[in-house]
């Protein structure tokens, strides 16, 4: 598992596997929003939590179709399937590698981009916390979507159609945490829901994703 | 004699051929009676005027939209557990009907909402949840269309249906948490003292039955088509081998 993780991380960093790409995409989305809605700082501050969450979510989506695709094409996925590591472990490891290369950098970059959108003071910490709690779920759900579409030639667009509706609950609770923190309301409930959602996703979806990969390898 | 005998495609084809005209007849009868009664022989609501009559299309289609997904969930589960081809083909056949019902519910709701709420669309929990249900239907159908091997497609779409159902339910409650609603409560429920007034209620139940039989008829026709398409595929494969 460790070896697979280091291999995936090395591939992502060295082979131009989209490591910096999703960060750059995030930056561009956040830059484009003021052009769309106008530069008034008050209005930007109001929509900042939502924009940052949606931007992070879309950036996360960007690198998903490569999650299993390359391994599928060169046959290493077949090797992994016959290795002693169960497929569930492979999926979880790959989702973890995806999170380290996209979710984690996005989380760390989000407060900086929050400055661009004039995010109000209390928002920064809780934006960081909510993204840190929520992005693992995005990676895991994405891994499930990638597992479903791995055998398809042009699965990228279909992948987004399948995965984005599944992102709805995470997005709702994640953005709600930040919004409530800014308004000074109690946000323990959405935070707990977000964390629970992530934990449930991490516990259950590897099985569904592994089943999908086994079917695709048949 | 058990229900599993109908999982045999030959048996299913024979039974459904007998059932189909009856189900179609019932659908035409109930839909005709319910809608004509509802549209022309019920009084206008004292506040909503004649717009209340959209209920005879809106409520049944919305009810069917949810229940068709539930049916797809059950048939997908049967495919995963017992691998009966008719079951998964029924799920495949039901999806476009369900998507259409969802679209009808959304559109009639918008048409009603414009004069009543003063807006075509509101980010109300029920409306939003239905929009997301529509996206789930689209994703399910797109996955079926994208995969060539029929057994792989059946397996993967079944998994998507199972996982999607869980997320659909979570989304429903997450959306409830996210925004308060404008939509009125349930029009029909068994555990309530007061539902819609009787004059509206009777034609509503009839058109509900009409929509159910309409779905059943469409489902039978579409499943029969899927089975025939599958047989054709098998024949072609055999021809290629010969």
JSON list of C-alpha atoms in Angstrom, two decimals, chain A residues 4-174:
[
{"chain": "A", "resi": 4, "resn": "UNK", "atom": "CA", "xyz": [1.57, 2.10, -4.38]},
{"chain": "A", "resi": 5, "resn": "UNK", "atom": "CA", "xyz": [1.06, 5.44, -2.66]},
{"chain": "A", "resi": 6, "resn": "UNK", "atom": "CA", "xyz": [4.65, 6.61, -3.26]},
{"chain": "A", "resi": 7, "resn": "UNK", "atom": "CA", "xyz": [4.47, 5.39, -6.86]},
{"chain": "A", "resi": 8, "resn": "UNK", "atom": "CA", "xyz": [1.25, 7.31, -7.52]},
{"chain": "A", "resi": 9, "resn": "UNK", "atom": "CA", "xyz": [2.57, 10.43, -5.83]},
{"chain": "A", "resi": 10, "resn": "UNK", "atom": "CA", "xyz": [5.81, 10.26, -7.80]},
{"chain": "A", "resi": 11, "resn": "UNK", "atom": "CA", "xyz": [3.89, 9.81, -11.03]},
{"chain": "A", "resi": 12, "resn": "UNK", "atom": "CA", "xyz": [1.63, 12.74, -10.25]},
{"chain": "A", "resi": 13, "resn": "UNK", "atom": "CA", "xyz": [4.51, 15.07, -9.41]},
{"chain": "A", "resi": 14, "resn": "UNK", "atom": "CA", "xyz": [7.09, 14.02, -12.01]},
{"chain": "A", "resi": 15, "resn": "UNK", "atom": "CA", "xyz": [5.09, 12.89, -15.01]},
{"chain": "A", "resi": 16, "resn": "UNK", "atom": "CA", "xyz": [2.98, 16.03, -15.19]},
{"chain": "A", "resi": 17, "resn": "UNK", "atom": "CA", "xyz": [-0.01, 14.15, -13.85]},
{"chain": "A", "resi": 18, "resn": "UNK", "atom": "CA", "xyz": [-1.92, 17.34, -13.29]},
{"chain": "A", "resi": 19, "resn": "UNK", "atom": "CA", "xyz": [-0.40, 18.11, -9.91]},
{"chain": "A", "resi": 20, "resn": "UNK", "atom": "CA", "xyz": [-0.23, 21.86, -10.42]},
{"chain": "A", "resi": 21, "resn": "UNK", "atom": "CA", "xyz": [-2.94, 21.87, -13.01]},
{"chain": "A", "resi": 22, "resn": "UNK", "atom": "CA", "xyz": [-5.92, 21.69, -10.65]},
{"chain": "A", "resi": 23, "resn": "UNK", "atom": "CA", "xyz": [-4.41, 24.44, -8.49]},
{"chain": "A", "resi": 24, "resn": "UNK", "atom": "CA", "xyz": [-4.03, 26.66, -11.53]},
{"chain": "A", "resi": 25, "resn": "UNK", "atom": "CA", "xyz": [-7.60, 25.84, -12.55]},
{"chain": "A", "resi": 26, "resn": "UNK", "atom": "CA", "xyz": [-8.83, 26.81, -9.09]},
{"chain": "A", "resi": 27, "resn": "UNK", "atom": "CA", "xyz": [-6.98, 30.12, -9.38]},
{"chain": "A", "resi": 28, "resn": "UNK", "atom": "CA", "xyz": [-8.47, 30.80, -12.79]},
{"chain": "A", "resi": 29, "resn": "UNK", "atom": "CA", "xyz": [-12.04, 30.05, -11.67]},
{"chain": "A", "resi": 30, "resn": "UNK", "atom": "CA", "xyz": [-11.68, 32.39, -8.72]},
{"chain": "A", "resi": 31, "resn": "UNK", "atom": "CA", "xyz": [-10.17, 35.05, -10.98]},
{"chain": "A", "resi": 32, "resn": "UNK", "atom": "CA", "xyz": [-12.98, 34.77, -13.50]},
{"chain": "A", "resi": 33, "resn": "UNK", "atom": "CA", "xyz": [-15.82, 35.15, -11.01]},
{"chain": "A", "resi": 34, "resn": "UNK", "atom": "CA", "xyz": [-15.34, 38.90, -10.37]},
{"chain": "A", "resi": 35, "resn": "UNK", "atom": "CA", "xyz": [-15.37, 39.46, -14.13]},
{"chain": "A", "resi": 36, "resn": "UNK", "atom": "CA", "xyz": [-18.72, 37.73, -14.23]},
{"chain": "A", "resi": 37, "resn": "UNK", "atom": "CA", "xyz": [-20.44, 39.31, -11.23]},
{"chain": "A", "resi": 38, "resn": "UNK", "atom": "CA", "xyz": [-18.69, 42.69, -10.99]},
{"chain": "A", "resi": 39, "resn": "UNK", "atom": "CA", "xyz": [-15.90, 43.92, -8.71]},
{"chain": "A", "resi": 40, "resn": "UNK", "atom": "CA", "xyz": [-17.96, 45.22, -5.74]},
{"chain": "A", "resi": 41, "resn": "UNK", "atom": "CA", "xyz": [-16.20, 43.84, -2.66]},
{"chain": "A", "resi": 42, "resn": "UNK", "atom": "CA", "xyz": [-19.42, 43.53, -0.69]},
{"chain": "A", "resi": 43, "resn": "UNK", "atom": "CA", "xyz": [-21.05, 41.29, -3.24]},
{"chain": "A", "resi": 44, "resn": "UNK", "atom": "CA", "xyz": [-17.88, 39.23, -3.66]},
{"chain": "A", "resi": 45, "resn": "UNK", "atom": "CA", "xyz": [-17.61, 38.72, 0.10]},
{"chain": "A", "resi": 46, "resn": "UNK", "atom": "CA", "xyz": [-21.17, 37.46, 0.13]},
{"chain": "A", "resi": 47, "resn": "UNK", "atom": "CA", "xyz": [-20.62, 34.78, -2.50]},
{"chain": "A", "resi": 48, "resn": "UNK", "atom": "CA", "xyz": [-16.99, 33.97, -1.61]},
{"chain": "A", "resi": 49, "resn": "UNK", "atom": "CA", "xyz": [-17.67, 30.78, 0.44]},
{"chain": "A", "resi": 50, "resn": "UNK", "atom": "CA", "xyz": [-19.78, 29.28, -2.31]},
{"chain": "A", "resi": 51, "resn": "UNK", "atom": "CA", "xyz": [-17.38, 30.22, -5.09]},
{"chain": "A", "resi": 52, "resn": "UNK", "atom": "CA", "xyz": [-14.39, 28.83, -3.22]},
{"chain": "A", "resi": 53, "resn": "UNK", "atom": "CA", "xyz": [-16.20, 25.56, -2.52]},
{"chain": "A", "resi": 54, "resn": "UNK", "atom": "CA", "xyz": [-17.52, 25.17, -6.05]},
{"chain": "A", "resi": 55, "resn": "UNK", "atom": "CA", "xyz": [-14.13, 26.09, -7.47]},
{"chain": "A", "resi": 56, "resn": "UNK", "atom": "CA", "xyz": [-12.34, 23.51, -5.31]},
{"chain": "A", "resi": 57, "resn": "UNK", "atom": "CA", "xyz": [-14.94, 20.91, -6.29]},
{"chain": "A", "resi": 58, "resn": "UNK", "atom": "CA", "xyz": [-14.49, 21.54, -10.01]},
{"chain": "A", "resi": 59, "resn": "UNK", "atom": "CA", "xyz": [-10.71, 21.57, -9.68]},
{"chain": "A", "resi": 60, "resn": "UNK", "atom": "CA", "xyz": [-10.97, 18.22, -7.90]},
{"chain": "A", "resi": 61, "resn": "UNK", "atom": "CA", "xyz": [-12.98, 16.85, -10.81]},
{"chain": "A", "resi": 62, "resn": "UNK", "atom": "CA", "xyz": [-10.35, 17.85, -13.34]},
{"chain": "A", "resi": 63, "resn": "UNK", "atom": "CA", "xyz": [-7.79, 15.16, -12.57]},
{"chain": "A", "resi": 64, "resn": "UNK", "atom": "CA", "xyz": [-10.23, 12.36, -11.76]},
{"chain": "A", "resi": 65, "resn": "UNK", "atom": "CA", "xyz": [-10.38, 10.69, -15.16]},
{"chain": "A", "resi": 66, "resn": "UNK", "atom": "CA", "xyz": [-6.65, 9.94, -14.94]},
{"chain": "A", "resi": 67, "resn": "UNK", "atom": "CA", "xyz": [-7.05, 8.17, -11.62]},
{"chain": "A", "resi": 68, "resn": "UNK", "atom": "CA", "xyz": [-7.32, 4.67, -13.07]},
{"chain": "A", "resi": 69, "resn": "UNK", "atom": "CA", "xyz": [-7.19, 5.38, -16.79]},
{"chain": "A", "resi": 70, "resn": "UNK", "atom": "CA", "xyz": [-3.39, 5.24, -17.29]},
{"chain": "A", "resi": 71, "resn": "UNK", "atom": "CA", "xyz": [-3.03, 2.11, -15.17]},
{"chain": "A", "resi": 72, "resn": "UNK", "atom": "CA", "xyz": [-5.88, 0.54, -17.09]},
{"chain": "A", "resi": 73, "resn": "UNK", "atom": "CA", "xyz": [-4.27, 1.32, -20.43]},
{"chain": "A", "resi": 74, "resn": "UNK", "atom": "CA", "xyz": [-0.78, 0.01, -19.65]},
{"chain": "A", "resi": 75, "resn": "UNK", "atom": "CA", "xyz": [-2.08, -3.03, -17.78]},
{"chain": "A", "resi": 76, "resn": "UNK", "atom": "CA", "xyz": [-0.77, -2.20, -14.31]},
{"chain": "A", "resi": 77, "resn": "UNK", "atom": "CA", "xyz": [-4.34, -2.29, -13.04]},
{"chain": "A", "resi": 78, "resn": "UNK", "atom": "CA", "xyz": [-4.46, -6.00, -13.97]},
{"chain": "A", "resi": 79, "resn": "UNK", "atom": "CA", "xyz": [-1.23, -6.52, -12.04]},
{"chain": "A", "resi": 80, "resn": "UNK", "atom": "CA", "xyz": [-2.69, -4.71, -9.05]},
{"chain": "A", "resi": 81, "resn": "UNK", "atom": "CA", "xyz": [-5.79, -6.89, -9.28]},
{"chain": "A", "resi": 82, "resn": "UNK", "atom": "CA", "xyz": [-3.72, -10.09, -8.88]},
{"chain": "A", "resi": 83, "resn": "UNK", "atom": "CA", "xyz": [-1.47, -8.59, -6.21]},
{"chain": "A", "resi": 84, "resn": "UNK", "atom": "CA", "xyz": [-2.08, -9.59, -2.56]},
{"chain": "A", "resi": 85, "resn": "UNK", "atom": "CA", "xyz": [-3.48, -6.14, -1.84]},
{"chain": "A", "resi": 86, "resn": "UNK", "atom": "CA", "xyz": [-7.30, -6.30, -2.10]},
{"chain": "A", "resi": 87, "resn": "UNK", "atom": "CA", "xyz": [-8.87, -4.08, -4.74]},
{"chain": "A", "resi": 88, "resn": "UNK", "atom": "CA", "xyz": [-10.57, -2.07, -1.99]},
{"chain": "A", "resi": 89, "resn": "UNK", "atom": "CA", "xyz": [-7.12, -1.18, -0.67]},
{"chain": "A", "resi": 90, "resn": "UNK", "atom": "CA", "xyz": [-5.93, -0.22, -4.14]},
{"chain": "A", "resi": 91, "resn": "UNK", "atom": "CA", "xyz": [-8.93, 2.10, -4.58]},
{"chain": "A", "resi": 92, "resn": "UNK", "atom": "CA", "xyz": [-8.50, 3.67, -1.17]},
{"chain": "A", "resi": 93, "resn": "UNK", "atom": "CA", "xyz": [-4.78, 4.21, -1.75]},
{"chain": "A", "resi": 94, "resn": "UNK", "atom": "CA", "xyz": [-5.39, 5.78, -5.13]},
{"chain": "A", "resi": 95, "resn": "UNK", "atom": "CA", "xyz": [-8.06, 8.05, -3.67]},
{"chain": "A", "resi": 96, "resn": "UNK", "atom": "CA", "xyz": [-5.60, 9.03, -0.93]},
{"chain": "A", "resi": 97, "resn": "UNK", "atom": "CA", "xyz": [-2.93, 9.82, -3.52]},
{"chain": "A", "resi": 98, "resn": "UNK", "atom": "CA", "xyz": [-5.47, 11.87, -5.44]},
{"chain": "A", "resi": 99, "resn": "UNK", "atom": "CA", "xyz": [-6.35, 13.77, -2.28]},
{"chain": "A", "resi": 100, "resn": "UNK", "atom": "CA", "xyz": [-2.71, 14.48, -1.43]},
{"chain": "A", "resi": 101, "resn": "UNK", "atom": "CA", "xyz": [-2.05, 15.81, -4.91]},
{"chain": "A", "resi": 102, "resn": "UNK", "atom": "CA", "xyz": [-5.27, 17.80, -5.37]},
{"chain": "A", "resi": 103, "resn": "UNK", "atom": "CA", "xyz": [-7.46, 18.06, -2.27]},
{"chain": "A", "resi": 104, "resn": "UNK", "atom": "CA", "xyz": [-4.69, 19.01, 0.12]},
{"chain": "A", "resi": 105, "resn": "UNK", "atom": "CA", "xyz": [-3.10, 21.72, -2.08]},
{"chain": "A", "resi": 106, "resn": "UNK", "atom": "CA", "xyz": [-6.56, 23.10, -2.87]},
{"chain": "A", "resi": 107, "resn": "UNK", "atom": "CA", "xyz": [-7.37, 23.28, 0.83]},
{"chain": "A", "resi": 108, "resn": "UNK", "atom": "CA", "xyz": [-4.13, 25.08, 1.60]},
{"chain": "A", "resi": 109, "resn": "UNK", "atom": "CA", "xyz": [-4.53, 27.47, -1.32]},
{"chain": "A", "resi": 110, "resn": "UNK", "atom": "CA", "xyz": [-8.18, 28.31, -0.60]},
{"chain": "A", "resi": 111, "resn": "UNK", "atom": "CA", "xyz": [-7.57, 30.94, 2.14]},
{"chain": "A", "resi": 112, "resn": "UNK", "atom": "CA", "xyz": [-5.12, 32.77, -0.15]},
{"chain": "A", "resi": 113, "resn": "UNK", "atom": "CA", "xyz": [-7.72, 32.82, -2.90]},
{"chain": "A", "resi": 114, "resn": "UNK", "atom": "CA", "xyz": [-10.23, 33.90, -0.27]},
{"chain": "A", "resi": 115, "resn": "UNK", "atom": "CA", "xyz": [-8.24, 37.15, -0.05]},
{"chain": "A", "resi": 116, "resn": "UNK", "atom": "CA", "xyz": [-8.96, 37.75, -3.73]},
{"chain": "A", "resi": 117, "resn": "UNK", "atom": "CA", "xyz": [-12.69, 37.41, -3.09]},
{"chain": "A", "resi": 118, "resn": "UNK", "atom": "CA", "xyz": [-12.61, 39.53, 0.07]},
{"chain": "A", "resi": 119, "resn": "UNK", "atom": "CA", "xyz": [-13.69, 36.64, 2.29]},
{"chain": "A", "resi": 120, "resn": "UNK", "atom": "CA", "xyz": [-14.70, 38.04, 5.72]},
{"chain": "A", "resi": 121, "resn": "UNK", "atom": "CA", "xyz": [-12.41, 37.43, 8.71]},
{"chain": "A", "resi": 122, "resn": "UNK", "atom": "CA", "xyz": [-13.88, 34.41, 10.52]},
{"chain": "A", "resi": 123, "resn": "UNK", "atom": "CA", "xyz": [-14.28, 32.59, 7.22]},
{"chain": "A", "resi": 124, "resn": "UNK", "atom": "CA", "xyz": [-10.62, 31.75, 6.66]},
{"chain": "A", "resi": 125, "resn": "UNK", "atom": "CA", "xyz": [-10.11, 29.24, 9.44]},
{"chain": "A", "resi": 126, "resn": "UNK", "atom": "CA", "xyz": [-13.41, 27.46, 8.83]},
{"chain": "A", "resi": 127, "resn": "UNK", "atom": "CA", "xyz": [-12.92, 27.44, 5.09]},
{"chain": "A", "resi": 128, "resn": "UNK", "atom": "CA", "xyz": [-9.66, 25.62, 5.74]},
{"chain": "A", "resi": 129, "resn": "UNK", "atom": "CA", "xyz": [-11.30, 23.22, 8.19]},
{"chain": "A", "resi": 130, "resn": "UNK", "atom": "CA", "xyz": [-14.36, 22.50, 6.04]},
{"chain": "A", "resi": 131, "resn": "UNK", "atom": "CA", "xyz": [-12.27, 21.88, 2.93]},
{"chain": "A", "resi": 132, "resn": "UNK", "atom": "CA", "xyz": [-9.87, 19.68, 4.88]},
{"chain": "A", "resi": 133, "resn": "UNK", "atom": "CA", "xyz": [-12.85, 17.64, 6.10]},
{"chain": "A", "resi": 134, "resn": "UNK", "atom": "CA", "xyz": [-14.75, 17.65, 2.82]},
{"chain": "A", "resi": 135, "resn": "UNK", "atom": "CA", "xyz": [-12.16, 17.13, 0.09]},
{"chain": "A", "resi": 136, "resn": "UNK", "atom": "CA", "xyz": [-11.35, 13.52, 1.10]},
{"chain": "A", "resi": 137, "resn": "UNK", "atom": "CA", "xyz": [-14.99, 12.71, 0.37]},
{"chain": "A", "resi": 138, "resn": "UNK", "atom": "CA", "xyz": [-14.68, 14.44, -3.01]},
{"chain": "A", "resi": 139, "resn": "UNK", "atom": "CA", "xyz": [-11.64, 12.30, -3.87]},
{"chain": "A", "resi": 140, "resn": "UNK", "atom": "CA", "xyz": [-13.33, 9.09, -2.76]},
{"chain": "A", "resi": 141, "resn": "UNK", "atom": "CA", "xyz": [-16.59, 9.78, -4.59]},
{"chain": "A", "resi": 142, "resn": "UNK", "atom": "CA", "xyz": [-14.51, 10.74, -7.60]},
{"chain": "A", "resi": 143, "resn": "UNK", "atom": "CA", "xyz": [-12.61, 7.48, -7.38]},
{"chain": "A", "resi": 144, "resn": "UNK", "atom": "CA", "xyz": [-15.94, 5.65, -7.50]},
{"chain": "A", "resi": 145, "resn": "UNK", "atom": "CA", "xyz": [-16.94, 7.59, -10.61]},
{"chain": "A", "resi": 146, "resn": "UNK", "atom": "CA", "xyz": [-13.55, 6.94, -12.19]},
{"chain": "A", "resi": 147, "resn": "UNK", "atom": "CA", "xyz": [-13.91, 3.23, -11.43]},
{"chain": "A", "resi": 148, "resn": "UNK", "atom": "CA", "xyz": [-17.28, 3.16, -13.20]},
{"chain": "A", "resi": 149, "resn": "UNK", "atom": "CA", "xyz": [-15.96, 4.84, -16.34]},
{"chain": "A", "resi": 150, "resn": "UNK", "atom": "CA", "xyz": [-12.46, 3.38, -16.52]},
{"chain": "A", "resi": 151, "resn": "UNK", "atom": "CA", "xyz": [-13.19, 1.10, -19.47]},
{"chain": "A", "resi": 152, "resn": "UNK", "atom": "CA", "xyz": [-14.60, 3.87, -21.64]},
{"chain": "A", "resi": 153, "resn": "UNK", "atom": "CA", "xyz": [-12.69, 5.64, -24.36]},
{"chain": "A", "resi": 154, "resn": "UNK", "atom": "CA", "xyz": [-13.98, 9.11, -23.62]},
{"chain": "A", "resi": 155, "resn": "UNK", "atom": "CA", "xyz": [-15.22, 8.75, -20.07]},
{"chain": "A", "resi": 156, "resn": "UNK", "atom": "CA", "xyz": [-14.28, 12.24, -18.90]},
{"chain": "A", "resi": 157, "resn": "UNK", "atom": "CA", "xyz": [-17.53, 14.02, -19.65]},
{"chain": "A", "resi": 158, "resn": "UNK", "atom": "CA", "xyz": [-19.66, 11.11, -18.48]},
{"chain": "A", "resi": 159, "resn": "UNK", "atom": "CA", "xyz": [-17.58, 11.01, -15.30]},
{"chain": "A", "resi": 160, "resn": "UNK", "atom": "CA", "xyz": [-18.57, 14.58, -14.45]},
{"chain": "A", "resi": 161, "resn": "UNK", "atom": "CA", "xyz": [-22.24, 13.84, -15.14]},
{"chain": "A", "resi": 162, "resn": "UNK", "atom": "CA", "xyz": [-22.08, 10.86, -12.77]},
{"chain": "A", "resi": 163, "resn": "UNK", "atom": "CA", "xyz": [-19.98, 12.42, -10.04]},
{"chain": "A", "resi": 164, "resn": "UNK", "atom": "CA", "xyz": [-21.33, 15.96, -9.74]},
{"chain": "A", "resi": 165, "resn": "UNK", "atom": "CA", "xyz": [-24.79, 14.98, -8.42]},
{"chain": "A", "resi": 166, "resn": "UNK", "atom": "CA", "xyz": [-23.04, 12.84, -5.81]},
{"chain": "A", "resi": 167, "resn": "UNK", "atom": "CA", "xyz": [-21.09, 15.91, -4.67]},
{"chain": "A", "resi": 168, "resn": "UNK", "atom": "CA", "xyz": [-24.27, 17.78, -3.69]},
{"chain": "A", "resi": 169, "resn": "UNK", "atom": "CA", "xyz": [-24.43, 16.88, 0.03]},
{"chain": "A", "resi": 170, "resn": "UNK", "atom": "CA", "xyz": [-20.74, 17.55, 0.61]},
{"chain": "A", "resi": 171, "resn": "UNK", "atom": "CA", "xyz": [-20.99, 20.91, -1.12]},
{"chain": "A", "resi": 172, "resn": "UNK", "atom": "CA", "xyz": [-24.10, 21.90, 0.84]},
{"chain": "A", "resi": 173, "resn": "UNK", "atom": "CA", "xyz": [-22.63, 21.13, 4.25]},
{"chain": "A", "resi": 174, "resn": "UNK", "atom": "CA", "xyz": [-19.16, 22.44, 3.40]}
]
